[in-house]
mmCIF file of C-alpha atoms in Angstrom:
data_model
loop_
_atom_site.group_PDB
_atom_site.id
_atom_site.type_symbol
_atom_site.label_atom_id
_atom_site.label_comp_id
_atom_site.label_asym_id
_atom_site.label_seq_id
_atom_site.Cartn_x
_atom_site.Cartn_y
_atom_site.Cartn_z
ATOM 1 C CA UNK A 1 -4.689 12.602 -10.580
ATOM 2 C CA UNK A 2 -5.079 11.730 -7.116
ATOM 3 C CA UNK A 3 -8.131 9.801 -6.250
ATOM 4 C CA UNK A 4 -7.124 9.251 -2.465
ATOM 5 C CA UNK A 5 -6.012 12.080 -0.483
ATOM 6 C CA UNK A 6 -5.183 12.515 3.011
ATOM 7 C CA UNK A 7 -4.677 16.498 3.492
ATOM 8 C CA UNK A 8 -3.239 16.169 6.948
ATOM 9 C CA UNK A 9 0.223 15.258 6.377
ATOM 10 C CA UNK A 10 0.953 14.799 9.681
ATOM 11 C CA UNK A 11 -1.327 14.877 13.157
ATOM 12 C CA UNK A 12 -0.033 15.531 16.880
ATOM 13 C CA UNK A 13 -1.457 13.439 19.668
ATOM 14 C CA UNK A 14 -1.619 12.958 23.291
ATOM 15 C CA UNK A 15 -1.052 9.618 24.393
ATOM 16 C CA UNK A 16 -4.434 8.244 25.979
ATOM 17 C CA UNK A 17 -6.672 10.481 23.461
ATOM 18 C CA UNK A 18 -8.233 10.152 20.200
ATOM 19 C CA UNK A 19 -6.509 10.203 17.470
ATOM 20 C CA UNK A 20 -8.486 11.010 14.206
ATOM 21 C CA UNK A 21 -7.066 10.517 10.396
ATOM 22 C CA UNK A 22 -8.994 11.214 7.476
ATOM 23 C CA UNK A 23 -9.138 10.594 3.860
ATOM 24 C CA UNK A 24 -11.579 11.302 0.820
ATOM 25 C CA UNK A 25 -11.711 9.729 -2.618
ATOM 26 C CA UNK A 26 -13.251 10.916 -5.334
ATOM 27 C CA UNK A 27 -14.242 7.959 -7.214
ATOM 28 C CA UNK A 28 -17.505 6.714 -7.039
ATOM 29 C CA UNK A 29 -16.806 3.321 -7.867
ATOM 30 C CA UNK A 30 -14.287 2.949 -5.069
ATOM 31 C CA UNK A 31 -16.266 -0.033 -2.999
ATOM 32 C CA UNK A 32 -13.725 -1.236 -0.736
ATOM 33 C CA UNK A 33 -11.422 0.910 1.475
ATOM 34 C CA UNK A 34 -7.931 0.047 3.432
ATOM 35 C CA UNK A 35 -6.203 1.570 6.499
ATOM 36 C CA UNK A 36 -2.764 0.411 6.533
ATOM 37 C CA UNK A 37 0.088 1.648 8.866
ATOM 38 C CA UNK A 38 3.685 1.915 7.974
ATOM 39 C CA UNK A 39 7.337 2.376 10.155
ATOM 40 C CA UNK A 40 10.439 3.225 8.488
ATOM 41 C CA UNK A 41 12.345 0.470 6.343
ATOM 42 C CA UNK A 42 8.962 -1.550 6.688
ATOM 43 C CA UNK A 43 6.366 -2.705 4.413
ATOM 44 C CA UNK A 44 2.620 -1.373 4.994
ATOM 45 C CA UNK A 45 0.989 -3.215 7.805
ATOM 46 C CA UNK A 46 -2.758 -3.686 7.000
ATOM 47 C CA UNK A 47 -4.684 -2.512 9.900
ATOM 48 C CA UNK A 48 -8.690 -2.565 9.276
ATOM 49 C CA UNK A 49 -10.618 -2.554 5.710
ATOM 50 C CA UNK A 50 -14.460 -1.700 5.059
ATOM 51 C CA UNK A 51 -16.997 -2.201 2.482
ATOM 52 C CA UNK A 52 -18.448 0.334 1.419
ATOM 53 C CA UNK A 53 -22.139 -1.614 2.029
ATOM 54 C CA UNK A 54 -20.953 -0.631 5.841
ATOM 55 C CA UNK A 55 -20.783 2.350 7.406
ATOM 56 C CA UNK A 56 -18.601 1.676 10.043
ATOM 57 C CA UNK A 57 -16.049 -1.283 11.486
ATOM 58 C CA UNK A 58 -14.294 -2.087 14.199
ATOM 59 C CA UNK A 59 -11.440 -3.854 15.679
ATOM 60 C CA UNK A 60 -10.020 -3.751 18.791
ATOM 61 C CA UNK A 61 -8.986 -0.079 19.645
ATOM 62 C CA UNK A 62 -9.313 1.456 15.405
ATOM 63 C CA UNK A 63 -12.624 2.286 14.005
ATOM 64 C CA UNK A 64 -13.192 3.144 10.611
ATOM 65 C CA UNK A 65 -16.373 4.978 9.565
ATOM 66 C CA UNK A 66 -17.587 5.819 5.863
ATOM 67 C CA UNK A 67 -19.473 8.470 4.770
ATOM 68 C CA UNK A 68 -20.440 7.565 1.022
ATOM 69 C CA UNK A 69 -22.200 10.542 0.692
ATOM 70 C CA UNK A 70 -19.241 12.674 1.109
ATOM 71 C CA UNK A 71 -16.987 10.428 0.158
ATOM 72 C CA UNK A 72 -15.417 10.519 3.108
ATOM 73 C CA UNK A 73 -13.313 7.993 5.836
ATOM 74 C CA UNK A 74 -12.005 8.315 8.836
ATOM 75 C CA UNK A 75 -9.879 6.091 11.068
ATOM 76 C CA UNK A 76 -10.211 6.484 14.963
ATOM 77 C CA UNK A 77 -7.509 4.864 17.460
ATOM 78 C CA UNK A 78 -8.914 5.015 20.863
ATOM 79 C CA UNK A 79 -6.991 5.433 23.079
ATOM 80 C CA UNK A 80 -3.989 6.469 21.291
ATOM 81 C CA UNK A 81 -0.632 4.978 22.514
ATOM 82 C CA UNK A 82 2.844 5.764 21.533
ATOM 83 C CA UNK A 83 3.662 2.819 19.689
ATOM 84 C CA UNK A 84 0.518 3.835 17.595
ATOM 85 C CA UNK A 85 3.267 6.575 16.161
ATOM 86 C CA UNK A 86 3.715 5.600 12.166
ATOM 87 C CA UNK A 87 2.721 6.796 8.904
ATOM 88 C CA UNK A 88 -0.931 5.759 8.338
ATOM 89 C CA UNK A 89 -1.990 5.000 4.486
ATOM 90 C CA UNK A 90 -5.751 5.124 3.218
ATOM 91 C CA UNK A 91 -6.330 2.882 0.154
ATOM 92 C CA UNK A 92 -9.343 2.628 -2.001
ATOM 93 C CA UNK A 93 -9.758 -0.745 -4.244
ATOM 94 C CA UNK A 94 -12.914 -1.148 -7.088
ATOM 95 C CA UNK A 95 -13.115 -4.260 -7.122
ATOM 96 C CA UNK A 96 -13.939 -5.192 -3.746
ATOM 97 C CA UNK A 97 -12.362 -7.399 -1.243
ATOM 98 C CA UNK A 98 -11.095 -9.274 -4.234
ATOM 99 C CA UNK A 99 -9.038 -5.534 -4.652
ATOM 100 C CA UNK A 100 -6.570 -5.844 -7.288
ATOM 101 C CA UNK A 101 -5.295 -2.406 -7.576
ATOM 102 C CA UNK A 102 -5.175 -0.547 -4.579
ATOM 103 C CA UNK A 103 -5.483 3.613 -4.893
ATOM 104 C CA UNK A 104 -3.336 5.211 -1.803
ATOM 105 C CA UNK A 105 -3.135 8.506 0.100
ATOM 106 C CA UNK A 106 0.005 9.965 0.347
ATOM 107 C CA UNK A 107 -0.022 9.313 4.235
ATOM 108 C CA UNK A 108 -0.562 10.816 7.590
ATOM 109 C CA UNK A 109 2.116 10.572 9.943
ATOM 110 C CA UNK A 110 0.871 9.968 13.604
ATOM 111 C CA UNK A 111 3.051 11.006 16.442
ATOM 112 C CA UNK A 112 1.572 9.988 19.656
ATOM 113 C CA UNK A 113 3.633 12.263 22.540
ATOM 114 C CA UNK A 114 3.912 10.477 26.745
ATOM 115 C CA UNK B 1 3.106 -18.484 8.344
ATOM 116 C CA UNK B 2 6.293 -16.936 6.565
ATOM 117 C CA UNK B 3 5.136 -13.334 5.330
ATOM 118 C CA UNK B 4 6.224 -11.793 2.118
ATOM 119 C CA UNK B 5 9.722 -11.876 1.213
ATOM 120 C CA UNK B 6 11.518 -9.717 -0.984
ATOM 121 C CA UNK B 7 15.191 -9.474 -2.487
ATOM 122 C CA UNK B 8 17.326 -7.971 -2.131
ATOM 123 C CA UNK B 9 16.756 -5.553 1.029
ATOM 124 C CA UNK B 10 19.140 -2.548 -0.821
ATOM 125 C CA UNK B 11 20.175 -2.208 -4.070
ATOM 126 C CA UNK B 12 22.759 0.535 -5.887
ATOM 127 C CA UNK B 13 23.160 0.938 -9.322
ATOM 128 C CA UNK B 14 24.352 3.025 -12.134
ATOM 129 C CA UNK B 15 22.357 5.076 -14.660
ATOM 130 C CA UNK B 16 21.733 3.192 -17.753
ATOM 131 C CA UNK B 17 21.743 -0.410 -15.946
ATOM 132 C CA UNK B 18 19.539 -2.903 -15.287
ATOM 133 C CA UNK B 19 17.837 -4.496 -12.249
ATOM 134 C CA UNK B 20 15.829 -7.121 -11.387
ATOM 135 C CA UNK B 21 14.113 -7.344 -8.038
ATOM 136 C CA UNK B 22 12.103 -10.495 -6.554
ATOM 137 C CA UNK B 23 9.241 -11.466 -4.418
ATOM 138 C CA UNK B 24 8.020 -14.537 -2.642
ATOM 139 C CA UNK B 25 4.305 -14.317 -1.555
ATOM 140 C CA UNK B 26 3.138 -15.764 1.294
ATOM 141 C CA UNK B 27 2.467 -19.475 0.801
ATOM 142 C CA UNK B 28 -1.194 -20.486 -0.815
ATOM 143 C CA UNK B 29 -1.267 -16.232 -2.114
ATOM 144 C CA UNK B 30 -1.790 -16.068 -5.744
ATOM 145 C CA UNK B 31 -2.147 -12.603 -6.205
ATOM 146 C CA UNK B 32 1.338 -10.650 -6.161
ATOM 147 C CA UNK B 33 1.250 -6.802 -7.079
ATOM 148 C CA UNK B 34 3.720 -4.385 -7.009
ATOM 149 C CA UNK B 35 4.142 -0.518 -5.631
ATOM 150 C CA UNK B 36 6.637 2.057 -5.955
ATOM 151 C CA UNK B 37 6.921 4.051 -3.307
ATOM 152 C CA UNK B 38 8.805 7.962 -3.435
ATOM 153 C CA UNK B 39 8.587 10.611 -0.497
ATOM 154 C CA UNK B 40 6.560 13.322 -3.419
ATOM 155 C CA UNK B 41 4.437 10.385 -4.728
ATOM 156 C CA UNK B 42 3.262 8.316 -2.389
ATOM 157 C CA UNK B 43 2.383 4.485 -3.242
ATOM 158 C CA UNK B 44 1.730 3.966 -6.832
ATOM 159 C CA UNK B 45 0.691 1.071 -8.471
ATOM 160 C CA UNK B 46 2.950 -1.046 -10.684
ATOM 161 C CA UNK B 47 1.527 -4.117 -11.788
ATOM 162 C CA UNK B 48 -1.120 -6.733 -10.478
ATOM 163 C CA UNK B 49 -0.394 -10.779 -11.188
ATOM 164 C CA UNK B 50 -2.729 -13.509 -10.618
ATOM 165 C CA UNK B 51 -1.729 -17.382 -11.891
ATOM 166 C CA UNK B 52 1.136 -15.777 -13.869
ATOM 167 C CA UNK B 53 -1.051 -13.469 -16.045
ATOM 168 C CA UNK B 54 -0.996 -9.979 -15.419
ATOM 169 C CA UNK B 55 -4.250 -8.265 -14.526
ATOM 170 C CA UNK B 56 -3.574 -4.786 -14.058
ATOM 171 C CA UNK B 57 -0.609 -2.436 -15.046
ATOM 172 C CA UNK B 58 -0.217 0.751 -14.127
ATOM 173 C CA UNK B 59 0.919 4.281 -15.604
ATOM 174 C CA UNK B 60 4.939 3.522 -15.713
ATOM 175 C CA UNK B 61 6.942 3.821 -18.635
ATOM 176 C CA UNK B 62 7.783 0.226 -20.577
ATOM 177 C CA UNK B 63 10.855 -0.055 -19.291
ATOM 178 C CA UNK B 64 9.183 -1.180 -15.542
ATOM 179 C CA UNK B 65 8.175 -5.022 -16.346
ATOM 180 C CA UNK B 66 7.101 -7.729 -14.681
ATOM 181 C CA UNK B 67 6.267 -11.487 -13.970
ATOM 182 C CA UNK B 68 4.687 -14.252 -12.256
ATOM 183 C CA UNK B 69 5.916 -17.904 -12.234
ATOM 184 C CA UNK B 70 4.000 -21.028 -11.485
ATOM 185 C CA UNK B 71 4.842 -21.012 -8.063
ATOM 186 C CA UNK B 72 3.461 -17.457 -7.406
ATOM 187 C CA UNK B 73 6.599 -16.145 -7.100
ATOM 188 C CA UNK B 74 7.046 -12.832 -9.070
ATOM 189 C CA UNK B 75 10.124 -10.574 -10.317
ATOM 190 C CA UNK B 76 9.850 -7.174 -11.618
ATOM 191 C CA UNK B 77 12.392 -5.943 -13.757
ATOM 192 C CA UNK B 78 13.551 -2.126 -14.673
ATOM 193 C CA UNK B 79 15.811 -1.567 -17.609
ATOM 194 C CA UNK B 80 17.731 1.622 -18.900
ATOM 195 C CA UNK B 81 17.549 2.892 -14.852
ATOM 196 C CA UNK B 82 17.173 6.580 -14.347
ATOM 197 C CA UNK B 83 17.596 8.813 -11.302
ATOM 198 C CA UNK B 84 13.964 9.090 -10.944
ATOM 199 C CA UNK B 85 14.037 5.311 -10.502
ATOM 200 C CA UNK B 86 15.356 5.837 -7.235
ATOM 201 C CA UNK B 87 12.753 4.570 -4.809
ATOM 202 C CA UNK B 88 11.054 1.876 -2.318
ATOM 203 C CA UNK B 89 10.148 -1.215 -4.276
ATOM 204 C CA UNK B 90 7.329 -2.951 -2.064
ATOM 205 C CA UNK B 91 5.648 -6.201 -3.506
ATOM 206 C CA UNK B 92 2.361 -7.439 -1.663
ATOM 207 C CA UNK B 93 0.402 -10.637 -1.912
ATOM 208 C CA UNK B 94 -3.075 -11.690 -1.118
ATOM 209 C CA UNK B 95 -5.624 -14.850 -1.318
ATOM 210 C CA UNK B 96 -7.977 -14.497 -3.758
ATOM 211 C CA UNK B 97 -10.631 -12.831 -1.817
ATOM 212 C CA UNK B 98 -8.479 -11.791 0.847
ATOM 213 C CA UNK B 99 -9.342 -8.847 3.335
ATOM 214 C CA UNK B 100 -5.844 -6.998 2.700
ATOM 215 C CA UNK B 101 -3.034 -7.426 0.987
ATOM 216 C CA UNK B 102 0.527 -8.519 3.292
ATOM 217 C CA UNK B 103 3.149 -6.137 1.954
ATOM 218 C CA UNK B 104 6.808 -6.988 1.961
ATOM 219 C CA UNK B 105 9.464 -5.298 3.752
ATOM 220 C CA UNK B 106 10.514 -3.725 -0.247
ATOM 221 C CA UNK B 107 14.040 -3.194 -1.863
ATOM 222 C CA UNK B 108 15.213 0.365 -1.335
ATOM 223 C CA UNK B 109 16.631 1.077 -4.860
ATOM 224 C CA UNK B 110 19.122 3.791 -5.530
ATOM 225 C CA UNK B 111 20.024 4.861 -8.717
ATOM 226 C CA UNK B 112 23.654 6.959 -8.900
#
């Protein structure tokens, strides 16, 4: 059963724009949540986490915002570049930022087009 | 800082053998876990190691096992491989604490 899903498999961008990738869980005891990004033959890359006693975080040009309520995520990437172009991976721990196991999406890939 | 390292890169084996893969955490990381990752499943959870005890296993058949040694490093260990076996192997460590886990670069298995 999939706790984390990401229904956009993949998600067309302009370079410059917004890029918007979404996820929802539907665990309620989720309390910590991942955005990691991944290139062929590489490992995950971990990219921005929040708790879920936040309803937003930044860094740099990602945001992530959480909607508890609707059990709901979203990372933003502003503006959007080409090298920004990877498979992006939403992960949901319940044990906080100590995480132990980590639930995961089954990825959106990004392309970001010149 | 050297990140996570895992061995070996690729991997081929037979049906019905054996295979042992290994991970070096990042120095001072205690926590080593493990993922499997296929193109129809996505990242799934293998096991979770802290100080050589296992904290968390996942939903994989017995013959996926694991450990940790003393130094943090960890191996994992499939026996009696099947085709379905066929897959990224991707370790990642963390501080106790830690904001993230630091994922290897994983051993593409493939199982002929």
């Amino acid at each position: 059963d999939q706790q984390v899903k990401q229904n956009s498999p993949s998600l067309s961008v302009q370079e410059g724009r917004i890029s918007i990738l979404n996820c929802d869980y539907t665990n309620s005891m989720f309390d910590y949540f991942l955005w990691y990004k991944k290139y062929p033959a590489e490992g995950p890359t971990f990219l921005i986490s929040i708790s879920s006693i936040k309803d937003k975080n930044e860094d740099g040009r990602f945001t992530v915002f959480l909607n508890k309520s609707a059990k709901h995520l979203s990372l933003h990437i502003v503006p959007s570049q080409p090298g920004d172009s990877a498979v992006y991976f939403c992960a949901a721990s319940d044990r906080g930022s100590t995480l132990g196991r980590l639930y995961f999406g089954r990825g959106t890939q990004l392309t970001v087009w010149p | 800082k050297a990140g996570v390292t895992q061995t070996p890169r690729y991997l081929i084996k037979t049906r019905g053998q054996q295979v042992t893969l290994s991970c070096s955490p990042i120095s001072g990381h205690r926590s080593v876990s493990w993922y499997q990752q296929t193109p129809g499943q996505g990242l799934q959870f293998l096991f979770e190691y802290f100080s050589e005890t296992q904290r968390n296993k996942g939903n994989f058949p017995g013959r996926f096992s694991g450990r940790q040694f003393s130094n943090s490093r960890s191996e994992m260990n499939v026996s009696t491989l099947e085709l379905g076996d066929s897959a990224l192997y991707l370790c990642a460590s963390s501080e106790q604490g830690g904001y993230g886990y630091t994922f290897g670069s994983g051993t593409r298995l493939t199982v002929v």
